[in-house]
PDB file of C-alpha atoms in Angstrom:
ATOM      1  CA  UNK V   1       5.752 -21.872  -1.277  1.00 72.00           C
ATOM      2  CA  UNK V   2       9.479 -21.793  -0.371  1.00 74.00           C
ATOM      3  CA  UNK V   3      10.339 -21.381   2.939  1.00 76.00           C
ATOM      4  CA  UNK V   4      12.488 -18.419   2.020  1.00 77.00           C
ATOM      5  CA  UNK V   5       8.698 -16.513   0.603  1.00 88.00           C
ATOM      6  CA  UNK V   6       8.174 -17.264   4.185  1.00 90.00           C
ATOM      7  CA  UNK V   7      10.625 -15.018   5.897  1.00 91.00           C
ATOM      8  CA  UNK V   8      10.498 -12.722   3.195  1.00 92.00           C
ATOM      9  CA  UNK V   9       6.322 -12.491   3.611  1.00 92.00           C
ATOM     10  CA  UNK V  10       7.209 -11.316   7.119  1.00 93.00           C
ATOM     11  CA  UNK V  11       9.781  -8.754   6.345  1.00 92.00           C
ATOM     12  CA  UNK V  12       8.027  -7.448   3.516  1.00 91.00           C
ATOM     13  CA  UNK V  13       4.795  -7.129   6.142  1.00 89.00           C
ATOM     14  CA  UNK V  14       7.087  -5.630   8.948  1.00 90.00           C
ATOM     15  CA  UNK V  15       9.033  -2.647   6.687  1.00 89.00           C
ATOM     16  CA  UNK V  16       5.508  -2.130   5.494  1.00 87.00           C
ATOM     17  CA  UNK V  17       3.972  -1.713   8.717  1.00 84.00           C
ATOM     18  CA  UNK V  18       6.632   0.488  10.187  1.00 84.00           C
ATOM     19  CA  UNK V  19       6.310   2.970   6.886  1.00 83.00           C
ATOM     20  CA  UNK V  20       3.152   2.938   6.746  1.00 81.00           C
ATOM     21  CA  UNK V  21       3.248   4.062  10.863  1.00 78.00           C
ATOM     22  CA  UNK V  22       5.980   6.417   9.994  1.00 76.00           C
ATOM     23  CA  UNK V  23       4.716   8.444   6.840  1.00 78.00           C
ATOM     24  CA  UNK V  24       0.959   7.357   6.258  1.00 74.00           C
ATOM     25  CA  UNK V  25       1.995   5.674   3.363  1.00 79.00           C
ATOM     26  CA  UNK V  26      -0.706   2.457   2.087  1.00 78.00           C
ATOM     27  CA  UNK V  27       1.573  -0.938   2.590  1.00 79.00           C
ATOM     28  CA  UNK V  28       1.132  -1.461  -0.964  1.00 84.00           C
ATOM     29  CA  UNK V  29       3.471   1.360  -1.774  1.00 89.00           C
ATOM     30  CA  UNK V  30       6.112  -0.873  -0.307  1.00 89.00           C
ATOM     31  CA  UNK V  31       4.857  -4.489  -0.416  1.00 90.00           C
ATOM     32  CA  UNK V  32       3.969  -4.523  -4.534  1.00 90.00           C
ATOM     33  CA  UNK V  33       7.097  -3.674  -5.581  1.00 92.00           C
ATOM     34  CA  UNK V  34       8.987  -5.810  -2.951  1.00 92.00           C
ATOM     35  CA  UNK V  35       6.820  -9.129  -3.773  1.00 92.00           C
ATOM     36  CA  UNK V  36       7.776  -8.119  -7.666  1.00 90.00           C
ATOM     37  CA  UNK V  37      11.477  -8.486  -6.911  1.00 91.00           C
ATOM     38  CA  UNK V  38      10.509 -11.711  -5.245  1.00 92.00           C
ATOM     39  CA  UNK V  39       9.347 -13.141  -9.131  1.00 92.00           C
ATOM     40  CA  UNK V  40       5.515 -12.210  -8.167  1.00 91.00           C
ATOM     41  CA  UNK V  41       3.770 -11.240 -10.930  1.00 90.00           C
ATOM     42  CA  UNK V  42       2.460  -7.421 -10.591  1.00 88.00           C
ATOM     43  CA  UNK V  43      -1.375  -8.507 -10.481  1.00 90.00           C
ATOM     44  CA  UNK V  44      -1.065 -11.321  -7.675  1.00 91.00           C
ATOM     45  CA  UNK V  45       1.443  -8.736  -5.939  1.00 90.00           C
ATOM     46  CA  UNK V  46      -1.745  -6.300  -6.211  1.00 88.00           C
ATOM     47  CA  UNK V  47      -4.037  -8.959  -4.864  1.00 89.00           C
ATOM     48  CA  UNK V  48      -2.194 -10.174  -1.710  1.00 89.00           C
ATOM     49  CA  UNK V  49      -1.155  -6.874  -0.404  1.00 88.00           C
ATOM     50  CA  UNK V  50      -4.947  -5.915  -0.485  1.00 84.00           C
ATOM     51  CA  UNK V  51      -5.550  -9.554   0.982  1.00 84.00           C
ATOM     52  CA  UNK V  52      -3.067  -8.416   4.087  1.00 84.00           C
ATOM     53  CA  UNK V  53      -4.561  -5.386   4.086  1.00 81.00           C
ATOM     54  CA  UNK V  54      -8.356  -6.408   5.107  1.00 74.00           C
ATOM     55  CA  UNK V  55      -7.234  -6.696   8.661  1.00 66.00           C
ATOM     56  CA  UNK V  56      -7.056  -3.636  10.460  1.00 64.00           C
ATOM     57  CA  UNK V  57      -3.247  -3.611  10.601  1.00 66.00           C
ATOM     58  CA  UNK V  58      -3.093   0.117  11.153  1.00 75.00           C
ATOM     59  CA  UNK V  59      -4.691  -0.145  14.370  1.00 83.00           C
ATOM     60  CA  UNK V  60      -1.905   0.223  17.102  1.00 80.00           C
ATOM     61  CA  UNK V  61      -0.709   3.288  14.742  1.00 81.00           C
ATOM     62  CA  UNK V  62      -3.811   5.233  14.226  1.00 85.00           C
ATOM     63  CA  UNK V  63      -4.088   4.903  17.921  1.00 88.00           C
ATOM     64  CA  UNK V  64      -0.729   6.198  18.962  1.00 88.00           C
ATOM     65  CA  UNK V  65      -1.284   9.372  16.325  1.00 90.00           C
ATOM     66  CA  UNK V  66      -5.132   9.964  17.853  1.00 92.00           C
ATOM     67  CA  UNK V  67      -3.800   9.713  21.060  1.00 94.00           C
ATOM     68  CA  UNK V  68      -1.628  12.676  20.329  1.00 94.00           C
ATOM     69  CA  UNK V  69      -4.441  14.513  18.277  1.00 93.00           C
ATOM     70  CA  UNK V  70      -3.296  14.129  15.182  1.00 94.00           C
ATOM     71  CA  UNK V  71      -6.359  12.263  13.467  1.00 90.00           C
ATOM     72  CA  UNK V  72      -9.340  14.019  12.030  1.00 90.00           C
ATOM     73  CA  UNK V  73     -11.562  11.543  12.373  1.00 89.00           C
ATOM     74  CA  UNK V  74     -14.558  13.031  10.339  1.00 91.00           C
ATOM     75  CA  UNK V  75     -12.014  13.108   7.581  1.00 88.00           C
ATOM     76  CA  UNK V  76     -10.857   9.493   7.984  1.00 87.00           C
ATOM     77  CA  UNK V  77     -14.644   8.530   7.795  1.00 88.00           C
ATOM     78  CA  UNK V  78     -14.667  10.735   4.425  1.00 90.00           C
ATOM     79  CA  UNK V  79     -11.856   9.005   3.357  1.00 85.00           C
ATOM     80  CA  UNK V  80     -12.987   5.572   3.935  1.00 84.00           C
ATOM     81  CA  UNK V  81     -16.163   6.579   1.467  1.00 88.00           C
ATOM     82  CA  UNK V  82     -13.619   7.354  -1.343  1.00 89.00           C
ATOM     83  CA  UNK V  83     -11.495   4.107  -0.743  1.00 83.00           C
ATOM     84  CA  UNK V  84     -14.337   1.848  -0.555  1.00 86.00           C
ATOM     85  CA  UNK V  85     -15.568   2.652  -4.132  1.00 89.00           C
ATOM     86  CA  UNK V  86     -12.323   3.600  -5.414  1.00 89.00           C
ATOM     87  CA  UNK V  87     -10.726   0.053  -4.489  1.00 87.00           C
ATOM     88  CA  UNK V  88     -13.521  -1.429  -6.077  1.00 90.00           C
ATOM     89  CA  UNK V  89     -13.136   0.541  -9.404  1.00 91.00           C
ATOM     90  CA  UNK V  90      -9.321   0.532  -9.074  1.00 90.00           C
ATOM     91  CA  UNK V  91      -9.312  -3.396  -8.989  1.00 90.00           C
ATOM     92  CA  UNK V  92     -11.463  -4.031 -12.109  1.00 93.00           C
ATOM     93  CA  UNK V  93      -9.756  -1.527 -13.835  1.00 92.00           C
ATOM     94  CA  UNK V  94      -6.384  -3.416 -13.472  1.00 90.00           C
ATOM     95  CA  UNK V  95      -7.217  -6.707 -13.889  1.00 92.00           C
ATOM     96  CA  UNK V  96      -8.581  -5.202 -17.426  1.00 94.00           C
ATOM     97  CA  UNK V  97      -4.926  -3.955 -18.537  1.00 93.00           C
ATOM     98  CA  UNK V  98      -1.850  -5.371 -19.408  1.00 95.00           C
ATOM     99  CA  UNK V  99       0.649  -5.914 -16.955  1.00 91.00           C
ATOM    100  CA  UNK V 100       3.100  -3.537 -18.566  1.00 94.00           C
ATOM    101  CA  UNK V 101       0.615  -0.935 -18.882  1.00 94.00           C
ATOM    102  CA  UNK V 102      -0.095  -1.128 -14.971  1.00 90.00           C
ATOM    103  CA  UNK V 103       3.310  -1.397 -13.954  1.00 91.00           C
ATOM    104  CA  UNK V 104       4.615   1.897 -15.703  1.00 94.00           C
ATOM    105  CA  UNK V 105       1.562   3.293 -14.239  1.00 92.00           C
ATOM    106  CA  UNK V 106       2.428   2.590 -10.892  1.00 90.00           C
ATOM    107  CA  UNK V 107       6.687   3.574 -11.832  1.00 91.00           C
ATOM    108  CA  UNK V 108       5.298   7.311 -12.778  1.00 94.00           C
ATOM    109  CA  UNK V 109       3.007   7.359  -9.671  1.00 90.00           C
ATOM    110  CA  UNK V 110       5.611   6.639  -7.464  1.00 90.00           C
ATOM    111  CA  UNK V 111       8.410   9.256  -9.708  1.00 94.00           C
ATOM    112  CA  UNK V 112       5.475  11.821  -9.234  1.00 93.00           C
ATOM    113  CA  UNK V 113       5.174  11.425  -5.554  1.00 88.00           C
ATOM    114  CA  UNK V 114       9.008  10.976  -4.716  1.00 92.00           C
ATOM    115  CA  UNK V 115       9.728  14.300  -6.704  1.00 94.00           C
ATOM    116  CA  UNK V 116       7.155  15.703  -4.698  1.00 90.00           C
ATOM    117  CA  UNK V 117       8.554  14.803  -1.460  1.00 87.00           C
ATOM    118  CA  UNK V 118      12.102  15.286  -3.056  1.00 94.00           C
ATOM    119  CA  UNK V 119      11.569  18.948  -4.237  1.00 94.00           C
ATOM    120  CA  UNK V 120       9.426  20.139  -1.076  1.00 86.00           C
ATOM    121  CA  UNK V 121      10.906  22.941   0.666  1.00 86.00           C
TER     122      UNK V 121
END
């Protein structure tokens, strides 16, 4: 690996980890697409940011918003159900498609969600 993927590896990791802090948002939101503009094919893009992702990264976040009451943790615990068997399902399902195919899929995702977010009052 260049030693360029390096540095970028770390600053792709560190804008992820201060969005993700900020709005909630998964790290893959921002490290797919970043990896893809460094020539990393959509699939291994997938893969690694899942790979960075096992670690409990989140950590020093979740405990700065439960600290100010802002977690339900029930609902966390909920939502860990849903990712665990989704993740598993979501995986095998793209590994199935063609690359195209799961790239527009993930282009209209993130349209639907920014007009969201763009439109809210």
């Amino acid at each position: 690996m260049p030693t360029l993927h390096y540095f970028l590896f770390v600053l792709i990791g560190l804008t992820a980890g201060v969005l993700s802090g900020m709005f909630g948002i998964g790290g893959g939101l921002i490290m797919v697409p970043a990896m893809g503009f460094m020539g990393i094919d959509f699939k291994t893009a997938t893969g690694t940011s899942l790979a960075a992702q096992l670690l409990p990264f989140s950590i020093l976040g979740v405990i700065q918003y439960y600290k100010n009451g802002d977690v339900i943790i029930p609902g966390a615990l909920l939502l860990v159900c849903g990712l665990f068997v989704g993740a598993f399902f979501g995986a095998k399902l793209t590994i199935s498609l063609p690359d195209i195919v799961v790239k527009r899929a993930f282009g209209i995702f993130c349209l639907i969600i920014s007009a969201k977010y763009l439109l809210a009052r």
